[in-house]
PDB file of N, CA and C in Angstrom:
ATOM      1  N   MET A  27       5.970  26.596 187.706  1.00  0.00           N
ATOM      2  CA  MET A  27       5.416  26.824 189.001  1.00  0.00           C
ATOM      3  C   MET A  27       4.964  25.604 189.584  1.00  0.00           C
ATOM      4  N   THR A  28       5.136  25.482 190.821  1.00  0.00           N
ATOM      5  CA  THR A  28       4.788  24.221 191.555  1.00  0.00           C
ATOM      6  C   THR A  28       3.724  24.611 192.752  1.00  0.00           C
ATOM      7  N   LEU A  29       3.075  23.843 193.089  1.00  0.00           N
ATOM      8  CA  LEU A  29       1.994  24.045 194.111  1.00  0.00           C
ATOM      9  C   LEU A  29       2.683  23.389 195.426  1.00  0.00           C
ATOM     10  N   PHE A  30       2.894  24.193 196.524  1.00  0.00           N
ATOM     11  CA  PHE A  30       3.435  23.888 197.697  1.00  0.00           C
ATOM     12  C   PHE A  30       2.368  23.897 198.854  1.00  0.00           C
ATOM     13  N   THR A  31       2.551  23.250 200.019  1.00  0.00           N
ATOM     14  CA  THR A  31       1.821  23.481 201.136  1.00  0.00           C
ATOM     15  C   THR A  31       2.807  23.861 202.138  1.00  0.00           C
ATOM     16  N   VAL A  32       2.623  25.097 202.682  1.00  0.00           N
ATOM     17  CA  VAL A  32       3.356  25.759 203.712  1.00  0.00           C
ATOM     18  C   VAL A  32       2.610  25.576 205.161  1.00  0.00           C
ATOM     19  N   GLU A  33       3.298  25.052 206.080  1.00  0.00           N
ATOM     20  CA  GLU A  33       2.645  24.960 207.242  1.00  0.00           C
ATOM     21  C   GLU A  33       3.360  25.849 208.209  1.00  0.00           C
ATOM     22  N   ALA A  34       2.619  26.898 208.908  1.00  0.00           N
ATOM     23  CA  ALA A  34       3.409  27.963 209.632  1.00  0.00           C
ATOM     24  C   ALA A  34       2.601  27.932 211.142  1.00  0.00           C
ATOM     25  N   ILE A  35       3.497  27.682 212.132  1.00  0.00           N
ATOM     26  CA  ILE A  35       3.044  27.710 213.496  1.00  0.00           C
ATOM     27  C   ILE A  35       3.538  29.247 213.989  1.00  0.00           C
ATOM     28  N   THR A  36       2.518  29.822 214.659  1.00  0.00           N
ATOM     29  CA  THR A  36       2.697  31.028 215.071  1.00  0.00           C
ATOM     30  C   THR A  36       2.889  31.245 216.779  1.00  0.00           C
ATOM     31  N   LYS A  37       3.016  32.336 217.142  1.00  0.00           N
ATOM     32  CA  LYS A  37       3.067  32.429 218.691  1.00  0.00           C
ATOM     33  C   LYS A  37       1.633  32.041 219.224  1.00  0.00           C
ATOM     34  N   PRO A  38       1.649  31.691 220.551  1.00  0.00           N
ATOM     35  CA  PRO A  38       0.451  31.319 221.124  1.00  0.00           C
ATOM     36  C   PRO A  38      -0.724  32.459 221.230  1.00  0.00           C
ATOM     37  N   VAL A  39      -1.829  32.056 221.150  1.00  0.00           N
ATOM     38  CA  VAL A  39      -2.891  33.127 221.047  1.00  0.00           C
ATOM     39  C   VAL A  39      -3.722  32.997 222.485  1.00  0.00           C
ATOM     40  N   TYR A  40      -4.032  34.019 223.288  1.00  0.00           N
ATOM     41  CA  TYR A  40      -4.525  33.957 224.464  1.00  0.00           C
ATOM     42  C   TYR A  40      -5.900  34.438 224.720  1.00  0.00           C
ATOM     43  N   ASP A  41      -6.213  35.313 223.490  1.00  0.00           N
ATOM     44  CA  ASP A  41      -7.635  35.957 223.499  1.00  0.00           C
ATOM     45  C   ASP A  41      -8.220  35.871 222.219  1.00  0.00           C
ATOM     46  N   GLU A  42      -9.486  36.330 222.116  1.00  0.00           N
ATOM     47  CA  GLU A  42     -10.208  36.467 220.796  1.00  0.00           C
ATOM     48  C   GLU A  42      -9.558  37.377 219.895  1.00  0.00           C
ATOM     49  N   SER A  43      -9.088  38.520 220.357  1.00  0.00           N
ATOM     50  CA  SER A  43      -8.371  39.556 219.441  1.00  0.00           C
ATOM     51  C   SER A  43      -7.131  38.909 218.792  1.00  0.00           C
ATOM     52  N   GLY A  44      -6.563  38.014 219.459  1.00  0.00           N
ATOM     53  CA  GLY A  44      -5.204  37.339 218.781  1.00  0.00           C
ATOM     54  C   GLY A  44      -5.556  36.399 217.557  1.00  0.00           C
ATOM     55  N   TRP A  45      -6.802  36.022 217.513  1.00  0.00           N
ATOM     56  CA  TRP A  45      -7.217  35.152 216.278  1.00  0.00           C
ATOM     57  C   TRP A  45      -7.547  36.018 215.176  1.00  0.00           C
ATOM     58  N   LEU A  46      -7.625  37.414 215.252  1.00  0.00           N
ATOM     59  CA  LEU A  46      -8.102  38.188 214.235  1.00  0.00           C
ATOM     60  C   LEU A  46      -7.102  38.325 212.990  1.00  0.00           C
ATOM     61  N   PRO A  47      -5.906  38.456 213.466  1.00  0.00           N
ATOM     62  CA  PRO A  47      -4.925  38.574 212.195  1.00  0.00           C
ATOM     63  C   PRO A  47      -4.711  37.292 211.647  1.00  0.00           C
ATOM     64  N   LEU A  48      -4.813  36.118 212.432  1.00  0.00           N
ATOM     65  CA  LEU A  48      -4.609  34.809 211.609  1.00  0.00           C
ATOM     66  C   LEU A  48      -5.931  34.490 210.758  1.00  0.00           C
ATOM     67  N   ARG A  49      -7.007  34.812 211.147  1.00  0.00           N
ATOM     68  CA  ARG A  49      -8.155  34.712 210.256  1.00  0.00           C
ATOM     69  C   ARG A  49      -8.206  35.654 209.048  1.00  0.00           C
ATOM     70  N   ARG A  50      -7.474  36.754 209.219  1.00  0.00           N
ATOM     71  CA  ARG A  50      -7.430  37.611 208.090  1.00  0.00           C
ATOM     72  C   ARG A  50      -6.538  36.938 206.843  1.00  0.00           C
ATOM     73  N   ILE A  51      -5.479  36.066 207.387  1.00  0.00           N
ATOM     74  CA  ILE A  51      -4.784  35.384 206.384  1.00  0.00           C
ATOM     75  C   ILE A  51      -5.583  34.448 205.670  1.00  0.00           C
ATOM     76  N   THR A  52      -6.637  33.761 206.238  1.00  0.00           N
ATOM     77  CA  THR A  52      -7.615  32.992 205.497  1.00  0.00           C
ATOM     78  C   THR A  52      -8.262  33.696 204.448  1.00  0.00           C
ATOM     79  N   ASP A  53      -8.516  35.030 204.562  1.00  0.00           N
ATOM     80  CA  ASP A  53      -9.254  35.788 203.614  1.00  0.00           C
ATOM     81  C   ASP A  53      -8.243  36.461 202.457  1.00  0.00           C
ATOM     82  N   LEU A  54      -6.975  36.517 202.921  1.00  0.00           N
ATOM     83  CA  LEU A  54      -6.022  37.138 201.938  1.00  0.00           C
ATOM     84  C   LEU A  54      -5.601  35.842 200.988  1.00  0.00           C
ATOM     85  N   VAL A  55      -5.485  34.618 201.424  1.00  0.00           N
ATOM     86  CA  VAL A  55      -4.951  33.485 200.605  1.00  0.00           C
ATOM     87  C   VAL A  55      -6.066  32.488 200.601  1.00  0.00           C
ATOM     88  N   PRO A  56      -6.918  32.435 199.582  1.00  0.00           N
ATOM     89  CA  PRO A  56      -7.935  31.345 199.573  1.00  0.00           C
ATOM     90  C   PRO A  56      -7.323  29.989 199.752  1.00  0.00           C
ATOM     91  N   GLY A  57      -8.103  29.118 200.317  1.00  0.00           N
ATOM     92  CA  GLY A  57      -7.646  27.727 200.438  1.00  0.00           C
ATOM     93  C   GLY A  57      -6.727  27.581 201.836  1.00  0.00           C
ATOM     94  N   THR A  58      -6.410  28.648 202.428  1.00  0.00           N
ATOM     95  CA  THR A  58      -5.713  28.595 203.802  1.00  0.00           C
ATOM     96  C   THR A  58      -6.592  27.908 204.829  1.00  0.00           C
ATOM     97  N   ILE A  59      -5.959  27.147 205.522  1.00  0.00           N
ATOM     98  CA  ILE A  59      -6.554  26.488 206.828  1.00  0.00           C
ATOM     99  C   ILE A  59      -6.111  26.927 208.031  1.00  0.00           C
ATOM    100  N   LEU A  60      -6.756  27.435 209.097  1.00  0.00           N
ATOM    101  CA  LEU A  60      -6.344  27.672 210.418  1.00  0.00           C
ATOM    102  C   LEU A  60      -6.807  26.748 211.266  1.00  0.00           C
ATOM    103  N   LEU A  61      -5.793  26.178 212.031  1.00  0.00           N
ATOM    104  CA  LEU A  61      -6.012  25.246 213.163  1.00  0.00           C
ATOM    105  C   LEU A  61      -5.659  25.987 214.420  1.00  0.00           C
ATOM    106  N   GLU A  62      -7.001  26.200 215.114  1.00  0.00           N
ATOM    107  CA  GLU A  62      -7.039  27.118 216.297  1.00  0.00           C
ATOM    108  C   GLU A  62      -6.787  26.449 217.456  1.00  0.00           C
ATOM    109  N   ASP A  63      -5.326  26.166 217.674  1.00  0.00           N
ATOM    110  CA  ASP A  63      -4.995  25.703 218.856  1.00  0.00           C
ATOM    111  C   ASP A  63      -4.276  26.735 219.512  1.00  0.00           C
ATOM    112  N   GLY A  64      -4.741  27.291 220.643  1.00  0.00           N
ATOM    113  CA  GLY A  64      -4.166  28.495 221.464  1.00  0.00           C
ATOM    114  C   GLY A  64      -2.704  28.451 221.649  1.00  0.00           C
ATOM    115  N   ASP A  65      -2.196  27.213 221.992  1.00  0.00           N
ATOM    116  CA  ASP A  65      -0.850  27.060 222.458  1.00  0.00           C
ATOM    117  C   ASP A  65       0.028  26.925 221.039  1.00  0.00           C
ATOM    118  N   GLU A  66      -0.337  26.427 220.034  1.00  0.00           N
ATOM    119  CA  GLU A  66       0.326  26.258 218.747  1.00  0.00           C
ATOM    120  C   GLU A  66      -0.621  26.391 217.553  1.00  0.00           C
ATOM    121  N   PRO A  67      -1.090  27.637 217.347  1.00  0.00           N
ATOM    122  CA  PRO A  67      -1.846  27.915 216.161  1.00  0.00           C
ATOM    123  C   PRO A  67      -1.023  27.599 214.871  1.00  0.00           C
ATOM    124  N   MET A  68      -1.759  27.018 213.988  1.00  0.00           N
ATOM    125  CA  MET A  68      -1.096  26.748 212.686  1.00  0.00           C
ATOM    126  C   MET A  68      -1.909  27.154 211.594  1.00  0.00           C
ATOM    127  N   LEU A  69      -1.158  27.663 210.456  1.00  0.00           N
ATOM    128  CA  LEU A  69      -1.768  28.017 209.172  1.00  0.00           C
ATOM    129  C   LEU A  69      -1.198  27.133 208.274  1.00  0.00           C
ATOM    130  N   VAL A  70      -2.189  26.489 207.512  1.00  0.00           N
ATOM    131  CA  VAL A  70      -1.883  25.561 206.267  1.00  0.00           C
ATOM    132  C   VAL A  70      -2.110  26.239 205.066  1.00  0.00           C
ATOM    133  N   ILE A  71      -1.105  26.739 204.258  1.00  0.00           N
ATOM    134  CA  ILE A  71      -1.186  27.650 203.214  1.00  0.00           C
ATOM    135  C   ILE A  71      -0.850  26.985 201.919  1.00  0.00           C
ATOM    136  N   PRO A  72      -1.764  27.067 200.811  1.00  0.00           N
ATOM    137  CA  PRO A  72      -1.248  26.661 199.542  1.00  0.00           C
ATOM    138  C   PRO A  72      -0.713  27.701 198.844  1.00  0.00           C
ATOM    139  N   VAL A  73       0.549  27.433 198.238  1.00  0.00           N
ATOM    140  CA  VAL A  73       1.281  28.448 197.591  1.00  0.00           C
ATOM    141  C   VAL A  73       1.956  27.827 196.246  1.00  0.00           C
ATOM    142  N   VAL A  74       1.562  28.780 195.105  1.00  0.00           N
ATOM    143  CA  VAL A  74       2.211  28.261 193.947  1.00  0.00           C
ATOM    144  C   VAL A  74       3.391  29.224 193.604  1.00  0.00           C
ATOM    145  N   ALA A  75       4.602  28.601 193.635  1.00  0.00           N
ATOM    146  CA  ALA A  75       5.857  29.265 193.688  1.00  0.00           C
ATOM    147  C   ALA A  75       6.859  28.544 192.695  1.00  0.00           C
ATOM    148  N   SER A  76       7.889  29.199 192.463  1.00  0.00           N
ATOM    149  CA  SER A  76       8.851  28.537 191.659  1.00  0.00           C
ATOM    150  C   SER A  76       9.765  27.621 192.440  1.00  0.00           C
ATOM    151  N   SER A  77       9.847  27.831 193.716  1.00  0.00           N
ATOM    152  CA  SER A  77      10.664  27.127 194.630  1.00  0.00           C
ATOM    153  C   SER A  77      10.162  27.000 195.943  1.00  0.00           C
ATOM    154  N   PRO A  78      10.661  26.144 196.922  1.00  0.00           N
ATOM    155  CA  PRO A  78      10.316  26.228 198.178  1.00  0.00           C
ATOM    156  C   PRO A  78      10.785  27.588 198.810  1.00  0.00           C
ATOM    157  N   THR A  79      11.832  28.016 198.654  1.00  0.00           N
ATOM    158  CA  THR A  79      12.458  29.216 199.111  1.00  0.00           C
ATOM    159  C   THR A  79      11.479  30.452 198.774  1.00  0.00           C
ATOM    160  N   ARG A  80      10.924  30.486 197.703  1.00  0.00           N
ATOM    161  CA  ARG A  80      10.045  31.529 197.264  1.00  0.00           C
ATOM    162  C   ARG A  80       8.658  31.351 197.889  1.00  0.00           C
ATOM    163  N   ALA A  81       8.290  30.082 198.118  1.00  0.00           N
ATOM    164  CA  ALA A  81       7.015  29.752 198.770  1.00  0.00           C
ATOM    165  C   ALA A  81       7.189  30.406 200.218  1.00  0.00           C
ATOM    166  N   ALA A  82       8.336  30.085 200.856  1.00  0.00           N
ATOM    167  CA  ALA A  82       8.473  30.610 202.271  1.00  0.00           C
ATOM    168  C   ALA A  82       8.598  32.065 202.308  1.00  0.00           C
ATOM    169  N   LEU A  83       9.215  32.690 201.111  1.00  0.00           N
ATOM    170  CA  LEU A  83       9.221  34.254 201.327  1.00  0.00           C
ATOM    171  C   LEU A  83       7.724  34.734 201.223  1.00  0.00           C
ATOM    172  N   PHE A  84       6.975  34.206 200.327  1.00  0.00           N
ATOM    173  CA  PHE A  84       5.592  34.802 200.189  1.00  0.00           C
ATOM    174  C   PHE A  84       4.875  34.510 201.592  1.00  0.00           C
ATOM    175  N   VAL A  85       4.921  33.359 202.337  1.00  0.00           N
ATOM    176  CA  VAL A  85       4.268  33.272 203.581  1.00  0.00           C
ATOM    177  C   VAL A  85       4.942  34.118 204.519  1.00  0.00           C
ATOM    178  N   GLU A  86       6.259  34.318 204.721  1.00  0.00           N
ATOM    179  CA  GLU A  86       6.739  35.271 205.650  1.00  0.00           C
ATOM    180  C   GLU A  86       6.177  36.641 205.403  1.00  0.00           C
ATOM    181  N   GLY A  87       6.095  37.115 204.074  1.00  0.00           N
ATOM    182  CA  GLY A  87       5.453  38.496 203.750  1.00  0.00           C
ATOM    183  C   GLY A  87       4.234  38.686 204.219  1.00  0.00           C
ATOM    184  N   ILE A  88       3.281  37.510 203.967  1.00  0.00           N
ATOM    185  CA  ILE A  88       2.003  37.607 204.313  1.00  0.00           C
ATOM    186  C   ILE A  88       1.845  37.731 205.831  1.00  0.00           C
ATOM    187  N   LEU A  89       2.556  36.925 206.453  1.00  0.00           N
ATOM    188  CA  LEU A  89       2.644  37.010 208.059  1.00  0.00           C
ATOM    189  C   LEU A  89       3.003  38.485 208.551  1.00  0.00           C
ATOM    190  N   LYS A  90       3.977  38.936 208.035  1.00  0.00           N
ATOM    191  CA  LYS A  90       4.399  40.233 208.269  1.00  0.00           C
ATOM    192  C   LYS A  90       3.314  41.285 208.019  1.00  0.00           C
ATOM    193  N   LEU A  91       2.631  41.101 206.783  1.00  0.00           N
ATOM    194  CA  LEU A  91       1.618  42.093 206.329  1.00  0.00           C
ATOM    195  C   LEU A  91       0.647  42.113 207.432  1.00  0.00           C
ATOM    196  N   VAL A  92       0.105  40.994 208.145  1.00  0.00           N
ATOM    197  CA  VAL A  92      -0.929  41.093 209.007  1.00  0.00           C
ATOM    198  C   VAL A  92      -0.295  41.125 210.683  1.00  0.00           C
ATOM    199  N   GLU A  93       1.048  41.265 210.525  1.00  0.00           N
ATOM    200  CA  GLU A  93       1.719  41.366 211.949  1.00  0.00           C
ATOM    201  C   GLU A  93       1.422  40.318 212.977  1.00  0.00           C
ATOM    202  N   VAL A  94       1.825  38.998 212.403  1.00  0.00           N
ATOM    203  CA  VAL A  94       1.797  37.669 212.925  1.00  0.00           C
ATOM    204  C   VAL A  94       3.289  37.307 213.125  1.00  0.00           C
ATOM    205  N   GLU A  95       3.516  36.936 214.267  1.00  0.00           N
ATOM    206  CA  GLU A  95       5.009  36.350 214.578  1.00  0.00           C
ATOM    207  C   GLU A  95       5.033  34.846 214.316  1.00  0.00           C
ATOM    208  N   PHE A  96       5.953  34.566 213.451  1.00  0.00           N
ATOM    209  CA  PHE A  96       6.380  33.180 213.028  1.00  0.00           C
ATOM    210  C   PHE A  96       7.097  32.510 214.093  1.00  0.00           C
ATOM    211  N   VAL A  97       6.789  31.160 214.338  1.00  0.00           N
ATOM    212  CA  VAL A  97       7.718  30.333 215.286  1.00  0.00           C
ATOM    213  C   VAL A  97       8.326  29.351 214.550  1.00  0.00           C
ATOM    214  N   SER A  98       7.682  28.621 213.789  1.00  0.00           N
ATOM    215  CA  SER A  98       8.322  27.415 212.903  1.00  0.00           C
ATOM    216  C   SER A  98       7.353  26.995 211.756  1.00  0.00           C
ATOM    217  N   GLY A  99       7.831  26.142 211.051  1.00  0.00           N
ATOM    218  CA  GLY A  99       7.017  25.615 209.852  1.00  0.00           C
ATOM    219  C   GLY A  99       7.575  24.619 209.187  1.00  0.00           C
ATOM    220  N   ALA A 100       6.929  24.500 208.031  1.00  0.00           N
ATOM    221  CA  ALA A 100       7.308  23.354 207.065  1.00  0.00           C
ATOM    222  C   ALA A 100       6.888  23.591 205.600  1.00  0.00           C
ATOM    223  N   ILE A 101       7.715  23.105 204.666  1.00  0.00           N
ATOM    224  CA  ILE A 101       7.135  23.397 203.220  1.00  0.00           C
ATOM    225  C   ILE A 101       7.237  21.953 202.687  1.00  0.00           C
ATOM    226  N   ARG A 102       6.305  21.610 201.840  1.00  0.00           N
ATOM    227  CA  ARG A 102       6.216  20.313 201.017  1.00  0.00           C
ATOM    228  C   ARG A 102       5.589  20.501 199.949  1.00  0.00           C
ATOM    229  N   LEU A 103       5.808  19.661 198.878  1.00  0.00           N
ATOM    230  CA  LEU A 103       4.863  19.603 197.716  1.00  0.00           C
ATOM    231  C   LEU A 103       3.454  19.292 198.109  1.00  0.00           C
ATOM    232  N   ALA A 104       2.679  19.879 197.463  1.00  0.00           N
ATOM    233  CA  ALA A 104       1.182  19.670 197.762  1.00  0.00           C
ATOM    234  C   ALA A 104       0.825  18.363 197.466  1.00  0.00           C
ATOM    235  N   ASP A 105       0.054  17.611 198.256  1.00  0.00           N
ATOM    236  CA  ASP A 105      -0.561  16.235 197.958  1.00  0.00           C
ATOM    237  C   ASP A 105      -1.229  16.073 196.611  1.00  0.00           C
ATOM    238  N   ASP A 106      -2.158  17.154 196.657  1.00  0.00           N
ATOM    239  CA  ASP A 106      -3.261  17.146 195.631  1.00  0.00           C
ATOM    240  C   ASP A 106      -2.613  17.937 194.145  1.00  0.00           C
ATOM    241  N   GLU A 107      -1.947  17.140 193.466  1.00  0.00           N
ATOM    242  CA  GLU A 107      -1.370  17.655 192.225  1.00  0.00           C
ATOM    243  C   GLU A 107      -2.659  17.962 191.078  1.00  0.00           C
ATOM    244  N   GLU A 108      -3.867  17.200 191.385  1.00  0.00           N
ATOM    245  CA  GLU A 108      -4.760  17.449 190.430  1.00  0.00           C
ATOM    246  C   GLU A 108      -5.287  18.912 190.250  1.00  0.00           C
ATOM    247  N   ASP A 109      -5.302  19.607 191.281  1.00  0.00           N
ATOM    248  CA  ASP A 109      -5.496  21.232 191.379  1.00  0.00           C
ATOM    249  C   ASP A 109      -4.398  21.983 190.798  1.00  0.00           C
ATOM    250  N   ASP A 110      -4.017  22.144 189.781  1.00  0.00           N
ATOM    251  CA  ASP A 110      -3.075  22.975 189.327  1.00  0.00           C
ATOM    252  C   ASP A 110      -3.293  24.573 189.349  1.00  0.00           C
ATOM    253  N   GLU A 111      -4.560  24.861 189.513  1.00  0.00           N
ATOM    254  CA  GLU A 111      -5.062  26.242 189.541  1.00  0.00           C
ATOM    255  C   GLU A 111      -4.571  26.862 190.700  1.00  0.00           C
ATOM    256  N   PRO A 112      -3.739  27.875 190.589  1.00  0.00           N
ATOM    257  CA  PRO A 112      -3.261  28.940 191.643  1.00  0.00           C
ATOM    258  C   PRO A 112      -4.524  29.281 192.380  1.00  0.00           C
ATOM    259  N   PRO A 113      -4.496  29.572 193.605  1.00  0.00           N
ATOM    260  CA  PRO A 113      -5.647  30.295 194.356  1.00  0.00           C
ATOM    261  C   PRO A 113      -5.801  31.803 193.959  1.00  0.00           C
ATOM    262  N   VAL A 114      -6.974  32.308 193.864  1.00  0.00           N
ATOM    263  CA  VAL A 114      -7.038  33.758 193.564  1.00  0.00           C
ATOM    264  C   VAL A 114      -6.939  34.493 194.842  1.00  0.00           C
ATOM    265  N   LEU A 115      -5.693  35.313 194.681  1.00  0.00           N
ATOM    266  CA  LEU A 115      -5.150  35.951 195.802  1.00  0.00           C
ATOM    267  C   LEU A 115      -5.904  37.496 195.814  1.00  0.00           C
ATOM    268  N   SER A 116      -6.003  37.963 196.972  1.00  0.00           N
ATOM    269  CA  SER A 116      -6.409  39.149 197.331  1.00  0.00           C
ATOM    270  C   SER A 116      -5.298  40.176 196.603  1.00  0.00           C
ATOM    271  N   PRO A 117      -5.690  41.433 196.306  1.00  0.00           N
ATOM    272  CA  PRO A 117      -4.570  42.325 195.663  1.00  0.00           C
ATOM    273  C   PRO A 117      -3.338  42.526 196.833  1.00  0.00           C
ATOM    274  N   GLU A 118      -3.694  42.480 198.097  1.00  0.00           N
ATOM    275  CA  GLU A 118      -2.397  42.633 198.991  1.00  0.00           C
ATOM    276  C   GLU A 118      -1.478  41.407 198.809  1.00  0.00           C
ATOM    277  N   ALA A 119      -2.205  40.112 198.819  1.00  0.00           N
ATOM    278  CA  ALA A 119      -1.421  38.976 198.756  1.00  0.00           C
ATOM    279  C   ALA A 119      -0.754  38.865 197.278  1.00  0.00           C
ATOM    280  N   GLU A 120      -1.424  39.266 196.242  1.00  0.00           N
ATOM    281  CA  GLU A 120      -0.872  39.362 194.955  1.00  0.00           C
ATOM    282  C   GLU A 120       0.428  40.045 194.896  1.00  0.00           C
ATOM    283  N   ARG A 121       0.341  41.224 195.321  1.00  0.00           N
ATOM    284  CA  ARG A 121       1.482  42.164 195.509  1.00  0.00           C
ATOM    285  C   ARG A 121       2.841  41.354 196.292  1.00  0.00           C
ATOM    286  N   GLU A 122       2.464  40.805 197.429  1.00  0.00           N
ATOM    287  CA  GLU A 122       3.365  39.914 198.033  1.00  0.00           C
ATOM    288  C   GLU A 122       3.958  38.876 197.330  1.00  0.00           C
ATOM    289  N   HIS A 123       3.177  38.171 196.615  1.00  0.00           N
ATOM    290  CA  HIS A 123       3.540  37.037 195.704  1.00  0.00           C
ATOM    291  C   HIS A 123       4.514  37.340 194.638  1.00  0.00           C
ATOM    292  N   THR A 124       4.123  38.733 193.945  1.00  0.00           N
ATOM    293  CA  THR A 124       4.896  39.202 192.992  1.00  0.00           C
ATOM    294  C   THR A 124       6.341  39.614 193.378  1.00  0.00           C
ATOM    295  N   TRP A 125       6.435  39.998 194.637  1.00  0.00           N
ATOM    296  CA  TRP A 125       7.637  40.328 195.202  1.00  0.00           C
ATOM    297  C   TRP A 125       8.428  39.253 195.518  1.00  0.00           C
ATOM    298  N   ALA A 126       7.865  38.152 196.108  1.00  0.00           N
ATOM    299  CA  ALA A 126       8.449  36.966 196.481  1.00  0.00           C
ATOM    300  C   ALA A 126       9.227  36.315 195.327  1.00  0.00           C
ATOM    301  N   GLU A 127       8.419  36.425 194.151  1.00  0.00           N
ATOM    302  CA  GLU A 127       8.922  35.809 192.955  1.00  0.00           C
ATOM    303  C   GLU A 127       9.963  36.553 192.527  1.00  0.00           C
ATOM    304  N   SER A 128      10.150  37.972 192.696  1.00  0.00           N
ATOM    305  CA  SER A 128      11.237  38.666 192.032  1.00  0.00           C
ATOM    306  C   SER A 128      12.439  38.856 192.552  1.00  0.00           C
ATOM    307  N   VAL A 129      12.338  38.770 194.039  1.00  0.00           N
ATOM    308  CA  VAL A 129      13.605  39.073 194.939  1.00  0.00           C
ATOM    309  C   VAL A 129      14.605  38.229 194.529  1.00  0.00           C
ATOM    310  N   SER A 130      15.918  38.850 194.415  1.00  0.00           N
ATOM    311  CA  SER A 130      17.061  37.965 194.366  1.00  0.00           C
ATOM    312  C   SER A 130      17.372  37.236 195.367  1.00  0.00           C
ATOM    313  N   LEU A 131      17.573  35.950 195.211  1.00  0.00           N
ATOM    314  CA  LEU A 131      17.820  34.826 196.395  1.00  0.00           C
ATOM    315  C   LEU A 131      19.401  34.762 196.597  1.00  0.00           C
ATOM    316  N   THR A 132      20.370  35.558 195.726  1.00  0.00           N
ATOM    317  CA  THR A 132      21.680  35.653 196.061  1.00  0.00           C
ATOM    318  C   THR A 132      22.136  36.795 196.654  1.00  0.00           C
ATOM    319  N   PRO A 133      23.106  36.895 197.520  1.00  0.00           N
ATOM    320  CA  PRO A 133      23.626  38.134 198.303  1.00  0.00           C
ATOM    321  C   PRO A 133      24.266  39.182 197.391  1.00  0.00           C
TER     322      PRO A 133
END
């Protein structure tokens, strides 16, 4: 398993209620950073996964769980390889992670 950093830019947020689902992700996935730019909100999510594709599946699932629409993003190896401990996920996020790791990637 490898530690990835996934950056996810979501649809613009125009009022306070729009931030609530994004803030919920910071509760579901510890270590997540939310950059509150109303025009381009960005989540920076640490993900331990077996591949970049599985890391993307995990983030896509978490965004769907809280009903947040994804616009664009990027995946890269985490800069801080010293911290190999995976984040302690909420039960909902753990189920999503388990699914993302088990789903077949071939058609």
